[in-house]
């Protein structure tokens, strides 16, 4: 079974994390957004192999020492915020399914608003943990690298496809993070 096939199961487990304990169940929204991201383009990736790069997802985030539930919520919020920012660029490929892209964009915005409300209810917004702030800065640098890559490639269609694949990996990480919190 591929890791993509496990995503629905992983997102169901999301409810066991701090999201549900705060009444903030993003399970269905994350699953829908992931599926939209997969369906948004049918462009074959073979012509884009020359544009592949390693964005080096930050190990500090993956190996977060004693990652607390509050930190995880802040990290997921930061990831969604950065994805939203990247997709806010006006240069997304016209070949992408624009209806699905707008649904994805709206879904990201809805999730961000929901998480901000949840973080505010839990007091994590007012008094952020030092570890979560460090992880947020590390994530901002990672996503800034993605933005610079797009800029350097002049927002080409292949560059966007490479970024789309990387963002799918980020969605998979978010699902792994929620599983880790459940266990």
mmCIF file with all atom_site columns, C-alpha atoms in Angstrom:
data_model
loop_
_atom_site.group_PDB
_atom_site.id
_atom_site.type_symbol
_atom_site.label_atom_id
_atom_site.label_alt_id
_atom_site.label_comp_id
_atom_site.label_asym_id
_atom_site.label_entity_id
_atom_site.label_seq_id
_atom_site.pdbx_PDB_ins_code
_atom_site.Cartn_x
_atom_site.Cartn_y
_atom_site.Cartn_z
_atom_site.occupancy
_atom_site.B_iso_or_equiv
_atom_site.pdbx_formal_charge
_atom_site.auth_seq_id
_atom_site.auth_comp_id
_atom_site.auth_asym_id
_atom_site.auth_atom_id
_atom_site.pdbx_PDB_model_num
ATOM 1   C CA . UNK A 1 1   ? 0.000   0.000  0.000   1.00 0.00 ? 1   UNK A CA 1
ATOM 2   C CA . UNK A 1 2   ? 1.398   3.410  -0.921  1.00 0.00 ? 2   UNK A CA 1
ATOM 3   C CA . UNK A 1 3   ? 1.794   6.207  1.570   1.00 0.00 ? 3   UNK A CA 1
ATOM 4   C CA . UNK A 1 4   ? -0.826  8.214  -0.369  1.00 0.00 ? 4   UNK A CA 1
ATOM 5   C CA . UNK A 1 5   ? -3.376  5.485  0.293   1.00 0.00 ? 5   UNK A CA 1
ATOM 6   C CA . UNK A 1 6   ? -2.756  5.842  4.033   1.00 0.00 ? 6   UNK A CA 1
ATOM 7   C CA . UNK A 1 7   ? -3.619  9.547  4.106   1.00 0.00 ? 7   UNK A CA 1
ATOM 8   C CA . UNK A 1 8   ? -7.366  9.114  4.732   1.00 0.00 ? 8   UNK A CA 1
ATOM 9   C CA . UNK A 1 9   ? -6.630  6.853  7.693   1.00 0.00 ? 9   UNK A CA 1
ATOM 10  C CA . UNK A 1 10  ? -4.029  9.268  9.023   1.00 0.00 ? 10  UNK A CA 1
ATOM 11  C CA . UNK A 1 11  ? -6.439  12.170 8.758   1.00 0.00 ? 11  UNK A CA 1
ATOM 12  C CA . UNK A 1 12  ? -9.116  10.242 10.645  1.00 0.00 ? 12  UNK A CA 1
ATOM 13  C CA . UNK A 1 13  ? -6.585  9.870  13.445  1.00 0.00 ? 13  UNK A CA 1
ATOM 14  C CA . UNK A 1 14  ? -6.222  13.654 13.505  1.00 0.00 ? 14  UNK A CA 1
ATOM 15  C CA . UNK A 1 15  ? -9.271  13.831 15.724  1.00 0.00 ? 15  UNK A CA 1
ATOM 16  C CA . UNK A 1 16  ? -7.287  12.283 18.562  1.00 0.00 ? 16  UNK A CA 1
ATOM 17  C CA . UNK A 1 17  ? -4.876  15.221 18.594  1.00 0.00 ? 17  UNK A CA 1
ATOM 18  C CA . UNK A 1 18  ? -5.311  18.620 20.179  1.00 0.00 ? 18  UNK A CA 1
ATOM 19  C CA . UNK A 1 19  ? -7.586  19.739 17.352  1.00 0.00 ? 19  UNK A CA 1
ATOM 20  C CA . UNK A 1 20  ? -10.533 17.668 18.550  1.00 0.00 ? 20  UNK A CA 1
ATOM 21  C CA . UNK A 1 21  ? -9.870  18.328 22.192  1.00 0.00 ? 21  UNK A CA 1
ATOM 22  C CA . UNK A 1 22  ? -10.296 21.980 21.325  1.00 0.00 ? 22  UNK A CA 1
ATOM 23  C CA . UNK A 1 23  ? -13.320 21.261 19.144  1.00 0.00 ? 23  UNK A CA 1
ATOM 24  C CA . UNK A 1 24  ? -11.185 21.959 16.085  1.00 0.00 ? 24  UNK A CA 1
ATOM 25  C CA . UNK A 1 25  ? -11.511 18.956 13.840  1.00 0.00 ? 25  UNK A CA 1
ATOM 26  C CA . UNK A 1 26  ? -9.725  19.630 10.548  1.00 0.00 ? 26  UNK A CA 1
ATOM 27  C CA . UNK A 1 27  ? -9.803  15.990 9.441   1.00 0.00 ? 27  UNK A CA 1
ATOM 28  C CA . UNK A 1 28  ? -12.204 16.360 6.546   1.00 0.00 ? 28  UNK A CA 1
ATOM 29  C CA . UNK A 1 29  ? -10.812 19.724 5.404   1.00 0.00 ? 29  UNK A CA 1
ATOM 30  C CA . UNK A 1 30  ? -7.223  18.459 5.283   1.00 0.00 ? 30  UNK A CA 1
ATOM 31  C CA . UNK A 1 31  ? -8.289  15.358 3.391   1.00 0.00 ? 31  UNK A CA 1
ATOM 32  C CA . UNK A 1 32  ? -10.249 17.419 0.864   1.00 0.00 ? 32  UNK A CA 1
ATOM 33  C CA . UNK A 1 33  ? -7.364  19.834 0.377   1.00 0.00 ? 33  UNK A CA 1
ATOM 34  C CA . UNK A 1 34  ? -4.896  16.993 -0.133  1.00 0.00 ? 34  UNK A CA 1
ATOM 35  C CA . UNK A 1 35  ? -7.152  15.414 -2.758  1.00 0.00 ? 35  UNK A CA 1
ATOM 36  C CA . UNK A 1 36  ? -7.587  18.765 -4.525  1.00 0.00 ? 36  UNK A CA 1
ATOM 37  C CA . UNK A 1 37  ? -3.824  19.229 -4.562  1.00 0.00 ? 37  UNK A CA 1
ATOM 38  C CA . UNK A 1 38  ? -3.474  15.825 -6.227  1.00 0.00 ? 38  UNK A CA 1
ATOM 39  C CA . UNK A 1 39  ? -6.181  16.527 -8.810  1.00 0.00 ? 39  UNK A CA 1
ATOM 40  C CA . UNK A 1 40  ? -5.319  20.127 -9.611  1.00 0.00 ? 40  UNK A CA 1
ATOM 41  C CA . UNK A 1 41  ? -2.918  19.139 -12.380 1.00 0.00 ? 41  UNK A CA 1
ATOM 42  C CA . UNK A 1 42  ? -2.717  16.322 -14.887 1.00 0.00 ? 42  UNK A CA 1
ATOM 43  C CA . UNK A 1 43  ? 0.535   17.582 -16.364 1.00 0.00 ? 43  UNK A CA 1
ATOM 44  C CA . UNK A 1 44  ? 3.047   14.746 -16.881 1.00 0.00 ? 44  UNK A CA 1
ATOM 45  C CA . UNK A 1 45  ? 6.049   15.178 -14.608 1.00 0.00 ? 45  UNK A CA 1
ATOM 46  C CA . UNK A 1 46  ? 8.619   13.634 -16.975 1.00 0.00 ? 46  UNK A CA 1
ATOM 47  C CA . UNK A 1 47  ? 9.385   16.942 -18.754 1.00 0.00 ? 47  UNK A CA 1
ATOM 48  C CA . UNK A 1 48  ? 9.981   18.530 -15.325 1.00 0.00 ? 48  UNK A CA 1
ATOM 49  C CA . UNK A 1 49  ? 12.639  16.109 -14.091 1.00 0.00 ? 49  UNK A CA 1
ATOM 50  C CA . UNK A 1 50  ? 15.346  18.587 -15.018 1.00 0.00 ? 50  UNK A CA 1
ATOM 51  C CA . UNK A 1 51  ? 13.770  21.095 -12.605 1.00 0.00 ? 51  UNK A CA 1
ATOM 52  C CA . UNK A 1 52  ? 13.669  18.784 -9.585  1.00 0.00 ? 52  UNK A CA 1
ATOM 53  C CA . UNK A 1 53  ? 15.407  19.970 -6.454  1.00 0.00 ? 53  UNK A CA 1
ATOM 54  C CA . UNK A 1 54  ? 15.630  19.029 -2.819  1.00 0.00 ? 54  UNK A CA 1
ATOM 55  C CA . UNK A 1 55  ? 13.967  21.581 -0.600  1.00 0.00 ? 55  UNK A CA 1
ATOM 56  C CA . UNK A 1 56  ? 15.372  19.862 2.487   1.00 0.00 ? 56  UNK A CA 1
ATOM 57  C CA . UNK A 1 57  ? 12.395  19.695 4.784   1.00 0.00 ? 57  UNK A CA 1
ATOM 58  C CA . UNK A 1 58  ? 13.769  20.812 8.170   1.00 0.00 ? 58  UNK A CA 1
ATOM 59  C CA . UNK A 1 59  ? 14.932  17.924 10.330  1.00 0.00 ? 59  UNK A CA 1
ATOM 60  C CA . UNK A 1 60  ? 14.334  20.016 13.451  1.00 0.00 ? 60  UNK A CA 1
ATOM 61  C CA . UNK A 1 61  ? 10.613  19.926 12.726  1.00 0.00 ? 61  UNK A CA 1
ATOM 62  C CA . UNK A 1 62  ? 10.571  16.203 11.940  1.00 0.00 ? 62  UNK A CA 1
ATOM 63  C CA . UNK A 1 63  ? 12.587  15.300 15.010  1.00 0.00 ? 63  UNK A CA 1
ATOM 64  C CA . UNK A 1 64  ? 11.086  17.837 17.395  1.00 0.00 ? 64  UNK A CA 1
ATOM 65  C CA . UNK A 1 65  ? 12.134  16.812 20.861  1.00 0.00 ? 65  UNK A CA 1
ATOM 66  C CA . UNK A 1 66  ? 9.125   15.982 23.000  1.00 0.00 ? 66  UNK A CA 1
ATOM 67  C CA . UNK A 1 67  ? 6.837   17.779 20.565  1.00 0.00 ? 67  UNK A CA 1
ATOM 68  C CA . UNK A 1 68  ? 3.942   19.031 22.642  1.00 0.00 ? 68  UNK A CA 1
ATOM 69  C CA . UNK A 1 69  ? 0.392   19.163 21.366  1.00 0.00 ? 69  UNK A CA 1
ATOM 70  C CA . UNK A 1 70  ? 0.403   22.961 21.428  1.00 0.00 ? 70  UNK A CA 1
ATOM 71  C CA . UNK A 1 71  ? 3.623   23.079 19.439  1.00 0.00 ? 71  UNK A CA 1
ATOM 72  C CA . UNK A 1 72  ? 2.158   20.685 16.886  1.00 0.00 ? 72  UNK A CA 1
ATOM 73  C CA . UNK A 1 73  ? -0.902  22.882 16.472  1.00 0.00 ? 73  UNK A CA 1
ATOM 74  C CA . UNK A 1 74  ? 1.302   25.947 15.960  1.00 0.00 ? 74  UNK A CA 1
ATOM 75  C CA . UNK A 1 75  ? 3.472   24.027 13.480  1.00 0.00 ? 75  UNK A CA 1
ATOM 76  C CA . UNK A 1 76  ? 0.474   22.884 11.451  1.00 0.00 ? 76  UNK A CA 1
ATOM 77  C CA . UNK A 1 77  ? -0.870  26.431 11.460  1.00 0.00 ? 77  UNK A CA 1
ATOM 78  C CA . UNK A 1 78  ? 2.481   27.750 10.215  1.00 0.00 ? 78  UNK A CA 1
ATOM 79  C CA . UNK A 1 79  ? 2.620   25.156 7.444   1.00 0.00 ? 79  UNK A CA 1
ATOM 80  C CA . UNK A 1 80  ? -0.894  25.975 6.285   1.00 0.00 ? 80  UNK A CA 1
ATOM 81  C CA . UNK A 1 81  ? -0.098  29.711 6.442   1.00 0.00 ? 81  UNK A CA 1
ATOM 82  C CA . UNK A 1 82  ? 3.033   29.293 4.334   1.00 0.00 ? 82  UNK A CA 1
ATOM 83  C CA . UNK A 1 83  ? 1.240   27.081 1.789   1.00 0.00 ? 83  UNK A CA 1
ATOM 84  C CA . UNK A 1 84  ? -1.517  29.696 1.586   1.00 0.00 ? 84  UNK A CA 1
ATOM 85  C CA . UNK A 1 85  ? 1.121   32.399 1.000   1.00 0.00 ? 85  UNK A CA 1
ATOM 86  C CA . UNK A 1 86  ? 2.800   30.450 -1.789  1.00 0.00 ? 86  UNK A CA 1
ATOM 87  C CA . UNK A 1 87  ? -0.518  29.800 -3.497  1.00 0.00 ? 87  UNK A CA 1
ATOM 88  C CA . UNK A 1 88  ? -1.395  33.491 -3.126  1.00 0.00 ? 88  UNK A CA 1
ATOM 89  C CA . UNK A 1 89  ? 1.129   34.310 -5.831  1.00 0.00 ? 89  UNK A CA 1
ATOM 90  C CA . UNK A 1 90  ? -0.566  35.444 -9.006  1.00 0.00 ? 90  UNK A CA 1
ATOM 91  C CA . UNK A 1 91  ? 1.688   33.277 -11.154 1.00 0.00 ? 91  UNK A CA 1
ATOM 92  C CA . UNK A 1 92  ? 0.129   29.832 -10.615 1.00 0.00 ? 92  UNK A CA 1
ATOM 93  C CA . UNK A 1 93  ? -0.095  27.870 -13.870 1.00 0.00 ? 93  UNK A CA 1
ATOM 94  C CA . UNK A 1 94  ? -3.117  28.602 -16.029 1.00 0.00 ? 94  UNK A CA 1
ATOM 95  C CA . UNK A 1 95  ? -3.093  24.894 -16.957 1.00 0.00 ? 95  UNK A CA 1
ATOM 96  C CA . UNK A 1 96  ? -4.082  23.954 -13.402 1.00 0.00 ? 96  UNK A CA 1
ATOM 97  C CA . UNK A 1 97  ? -7.755  23.324 -12.854 1.00 0.00 ? 97  UNK A CA 1
ATOM 98  C CA . UNK A 1 98  ? -8.726  26.776 -11.622 1.00 0.00 ? 98  UNK A CA 1
ATOM 99  C CA . UNK A 1 99  ? -11.961 25.633 -9.965  1.00 0.00 ? 99  UNK A CA 1
ATOM 100 C CA . UNK A 1 100 ? -10.112 23.046 -7.894  1.00 0.00 ? 100 UNK A CA 1
ATOM 101 C CA . UNK A 1 101 ? -7.345  25.538 -7.178  1.00 0.00 ? 101 UNK A CA 1
ATOM 102 C CA . UNK A 1 102 ? -9.867  28.054 -5.804  1.00 0.00 ? 102 UNK A CA 1
ATOM 103 C CA . UNK A 1 103 ? -11.487 25.324 -3.696  1.00 0.00 ? 103 UNK A CA 1
ATOM 104 C CA . UNK A 1 104 ? -8.048  24.470 -2.286  1.00 0.00 ? 104 UNK A CA 1
ATOM 105 C CA . UNK A 1 105 ? -7.275  28.129 -1.636  1.00 0.00 ? 105 UNK A CA 1
ATOM 106 C CA . UNK A 1 106 ? -10.600 28.691 0.130   1.00 0.00 ? 106 UNK A CA 1
ATOM 107 C CA . UNK A 1 107 ? -10.129 25.490 2.157   1.00 0.00 ? 107 UNK A CA 1
ATOM 108 C CA . UNK A 1 108 ? -6.693  26.620 3.343   1.00 0.00 ? 108 UNK A CA 1
ATOM 109 C CA . UNK A 1 109 ? -8.119  29.978 4.395   1.00 0.00 ? 109 UNK A CA 1
ATOM 110 C CA . UNK A 1 110 ? -10.961 28.291 6.297   1.00 0.00 ? 110 UNK A CA 1
ATOM 111 C CA . UNK A 1 111 ? -8.528  25.972 8.113   1.00 0.00 ? 111 UNK A CA 1
ATOM 112 C CA . UNK A 1 112 ? -6.284  28.885 9.061   1.00 0.00 ? 112 UNK A CA 1
ATOM 113 C CA . UNK A 1 113 ? -9.194  30.798 10.526  1.00 0.00 ? 113 UNK A CA 1
ATOM 114 C CA . UNK A 1 114 ? -10.334 27.726 12.441  1.00 0.00 ? 114 UNK A CA 1
ATOM 115 C CA . UNK A 1 115 ? -6.839  27.071 13.825  1.00 0.00 ? 115 UNK A CA 1
ATOM 116 C CA . UNK A 1 116 ? -6.381  30.704 14.842  1.00 0.00 ? 116 UNK A CA 1
ATOM 117 C CA . UNK A 1 117 ? -9.641  30.522 16.760  1.00 0.00 ? 117 UNK A CA 1
ATOM 118 C CA . UNK A 1 118 ? -8.547  27.270 18.414  1.00 0.00 ? 118 UNK A CA 1
ATOM 119 C CA . UNK A 1 119 ? -5.101  28.600 19.289  1.00 0.00 ? 119 UNK A CA 1
ATOM 120 C CA . UNK A 1 120 ? -6.717  31.669 20.819  1.00 0.00 ? 120 UNK A CA 1
ATOM 121 C CA . UNK A 1 121 ? -9.091  29.531 22.899  1.00 0.00 ? 121 UNK A CA 1
ATOM 122 C CA . UNK A 1 122 ? -6.197  27.509 24.252  1.00 0.00 ? 122 UNK A CA 1
ATOM 123 C CA . UNK A 1 123 ? -4.084  30.592 25.045  1.00 0.00 ? 123 UNK A CA 1
ATOM 124 C CA . UNK A 1 124 ? -1.235  29.372 22.827  1.00 0.00 ? 124 UNK A CA 1
ATOM 125 C CA . UNK A 1 125 ? -1.433  32.437 20.605  1.00 0.00 ? 125 UNK A CA 1
ATOM 126 C CA . UNK A 1 126 ? -0.806  34.851 23.436  1.00 0.00 ? 126 UNK A CA 1
ATOM 127 C CA . UNK A 1 127 ? 2.026   32.920 25.098  1.00 0.00 ? 127 UNK A CA 1
ATOM 128 C CA . UNK A 1 128 ? 3.871   30.927 22.448  1.00 0.00 ? 128 UNK A CA 1
ATOM 129 C CA . UNK A 1 129 ? 6.336   28.285 23.546  1.00 0.00 ? 129 UNK A CA 1
ATOM 130 C CA . UNK A 1 130 ? 9.973   29.090 22.769  1.00 0.00 ? 130 UNK A CA 1
ATOM 131 C CA . UNK A 1 131 ? 10.341  25.761 20.955  1.00 0.00 ? 131 UNK A CA 1
ATOM 132 C CA . UNK A 1 132 ? 7.289   26.427 18.779  1.00 0.00 ? 132 UNK A CA 1
ATOM 133 C CA . UNK A 1 133 ? 8.593   29.895 17.881  1.00 0.00 ? 133 UNK A CA 1
ATOM 134 C CA . UNK A 1 134 ? 11.944  28.419 16.859  1.00 0.00 ? 134 UNK A CA 1
ATOM 135 C CA . UNK A 1 135 ? 10.190  25.786 14.767  1.00 0.00 ? 135 UNK A CA 1
ATOM 136 C CA . UNK A 1 136 ? 8.025   28.449 13.121  1.00 0.00 ? 136 UNK A CA 1
ATOM 137 C CA . UNK A 1 137 ? 11.140  30.393 12.101  1.00 0.00 ? 137 UNK A CA 1
ATOM 138 C CA . UNK A 1 138 ? 12.722  27.238 10.706  1.00 0.00 ? 138 UNK A CA 1
ATOM 139 C CA . UNK A 1 139 ? 9.548   26.523 8.717   1.00 0.00 ? 139 UNK A CA 1
ATOM 140 C CA . UNK A 1 140 ? 9.431   30.095 7.408   1.00 0.00 ? 140 UNK A CA 1
ATOM 141 C CA . UNK A 1 141 ? 12.987  29.681 6.102   1.00 0.00 ? 141 UNK A CA 1
ATOM 142 C CA . UNK A 1 142 ? 12.069  26.371 4.450   1.00 0.00 ? 142 UNK A CA 1
ATOM 143 C CA . UNK A 1 143 ? 9.063   27.883 2.682   1.00 0.00 ? 143 UNK A CA 1
ATOM 144 C CA . UNK A 1 144 ? 11.094  30.962 1.770   1.00 0.00 ? 144 UNK A CA 1
ATOM 145 C CA . UNK A 1 145 ? 13.443  28.560 -0.045  1.00 0.00 ? 145 UNK A CA 1
ATOM 146 C CA . UNK A 1 146 ? 10.460  27.240 -1.994  1.00 0.00 ? 146 UNK A CA 1
ATOM 147 C CA . UNK A 1 147 ? 9.423   30.799 -2.894  1.00 0.00 ? 147 UNK A CA 1
ATOM 148 C CA . UNK A 1 148 ? 12.960  31.640 -4.017  1.00 0.00 ? 148 UNK A CA 1
ATOM 149 C CA . UNK A 1 149 ? 13.007  28.488 -6.144  1.00 0.00 ? 149 UNK A CA 1
ATOM 150 C CA . UNK A 1 150 ? 9.792   29.559 -7.905  1.00 0.00 ? 150 UNK A CA 1
ATOM 151 C CA . UNK A 1 151 ? 11.185  33.041 -8.406  1.00 0.00 ? 151 UNK A CA 1
ATOM 152 C CA . UNK A 1 152 ? 14.484  31.708 -9.752  1.00 0.00 ? 152 UNK A CA 1
ATOM 153 C CA . UNK A 1 153 ? 12.618  29.503 -12.215 1.00 0.00 ? 153 UNK A CA 1
ATOM 154 C CA . UNK A 1 154 ? 10.477  32.481 -13.215 1.00 0.00 ? 154 UNK A CA 1
ATOM 155 C CA . UNK A 1 155 ? 7.349   30.707 -11.980 1.00 0.00 ? 155 UNK A CA 1
ATOM 156 C CA . UNK A 1 156 ? 7.526   28.197 -14.826 1.00 0.00 ? 156 UNK A CA 1
ATOM 157 C CA . UNK A 1 157 ? 4.941   25.480 -15.126 1.00 0.00 ? 157 UNK A CA 1
ATOM 158 C CA . UNK A 1 158 ? 7.534   22.828 -14.243 1.00 0.00 ? 158 UNK A CA 1
ATOM 159 C CA . UNK A 1 159 ? 8.658   24.786 -11.186 1.00 0.00 ? 159 UNK A CA 1
ATOM 160 C CA . UNK A 1 160 ? 5.066   24.903 -9.972  1.00 0.00 ? 160 UNK A CA 1
ATOM 161 C CA . UNK A 1 161 ? 4.717   21.157 -10.529 1.00 0.00 ? 161 UNK A CA 1
ATOM 162 C CA . UNK A 1 162 ? 7.864   20.514 -8.471  1.00 0.00 ? 162 UNK A CA 1
ATOM 163 C CA . UNK A 1 163 ? 6.485   22.758 -5.711  1.00 0.00 ? 163 UNK A CA 1
ATOM 164 C CA . UNK A 1 164 ? 3.083   21.049 -5.856  1.00 0.00 ? 164 UNK A CA 1
ATOM 165 C CA . UNK A 1 165 ? 4.776   17.685 -5.271  1.00 0.00 ? 165 UNK A CA 1
ATOM 166 C CA . UNK A 1 166 ? 6.764   19.151 -2.347  1.00 0.00 ? 166 UNK A CA 1
ATOM 167 C CA . UNK A 1 167 ? 3.606   20.567 -0.777  1.00 0.00 ? 167 UNK A CA 1
ATOM 168 C CA . UNK A 1 168 ? 1.985   17.143 -1.051  1.00 0.00 ? 168 UNK A CA 1
ATOM 169 C CA . UNK A 1 169 ? 4.892   15.901 1.072   1.00 0.00 ? 169 UNK A CA 1
ATOM 170 C CA . UNK A 1 170 ? 4.138   18.631 3.614   1.00 0.00 ? 170 UNK A CA 1
ATOM 171 C CA . UNK A 1 171 ? 0.540   17.431 3.804   1.00 0.00 ? 171 UNK A CA 1
ATOM 172 C CA . UNK A 1 172 ? 1.819   13.914 4.448   1.00 0.00 ? 172 UNK A CA 1
ATOM 173 C CA . UNK A 1 173 ? 4.040   15.257 7.218   1.00 0.00 ? 173 UNK A CA 1
ATOM 174 C CA . UNK A 1 174 ? 1.065   16.990 8.828   1.00 0.00 ? 174 UNK A CA 1
ATOM 175 C CA . UNK A 1 175 ? -0.788  13.678 8.866   1.00 0.00 ? 175 UNK A CA 1
ATOM 176 C CA . UNK A 1 176 ? 2.254   11.906 10.380  1.00 0.00 ? 176 UNK A CA 1
ATOM 177 C CA . UNK A 1 177 ? 2.484   14.609 13.022  1.00 0.00 ? 177 UNK A CA 1
ATOM 178 C CA . UNK A 1 178 ? -1.109  14.086 14.050  1.00 0.00 ? 178 UNK A CA 1
ATOM 179 C CA . UNK A 1 179 ? -0.551  10.303 14.215  1.00 0.00 ? 179 UNK A CA 1
ATOM 180 C CA . UNK A 1 180 ? 2.452   10.844 16.451  1.00 0.00 ? 180 UNK A CA 1
ATOM 181 C CA . UNK A 1 181 ? 0.358   12.928 18.820  1.00 0.00 ? 181 UNK A CA 1
ATOM 182 C CA . UNK A 1 182 ? -2.262  10.203 18.974  1.00 0.00 ? 182 UNK A CA 1
ATOM 183 C CA . UNK A 1 183 ? 0.204   7.478  19.961  1.00 0.00 ? 183 UNK A CA 1
#
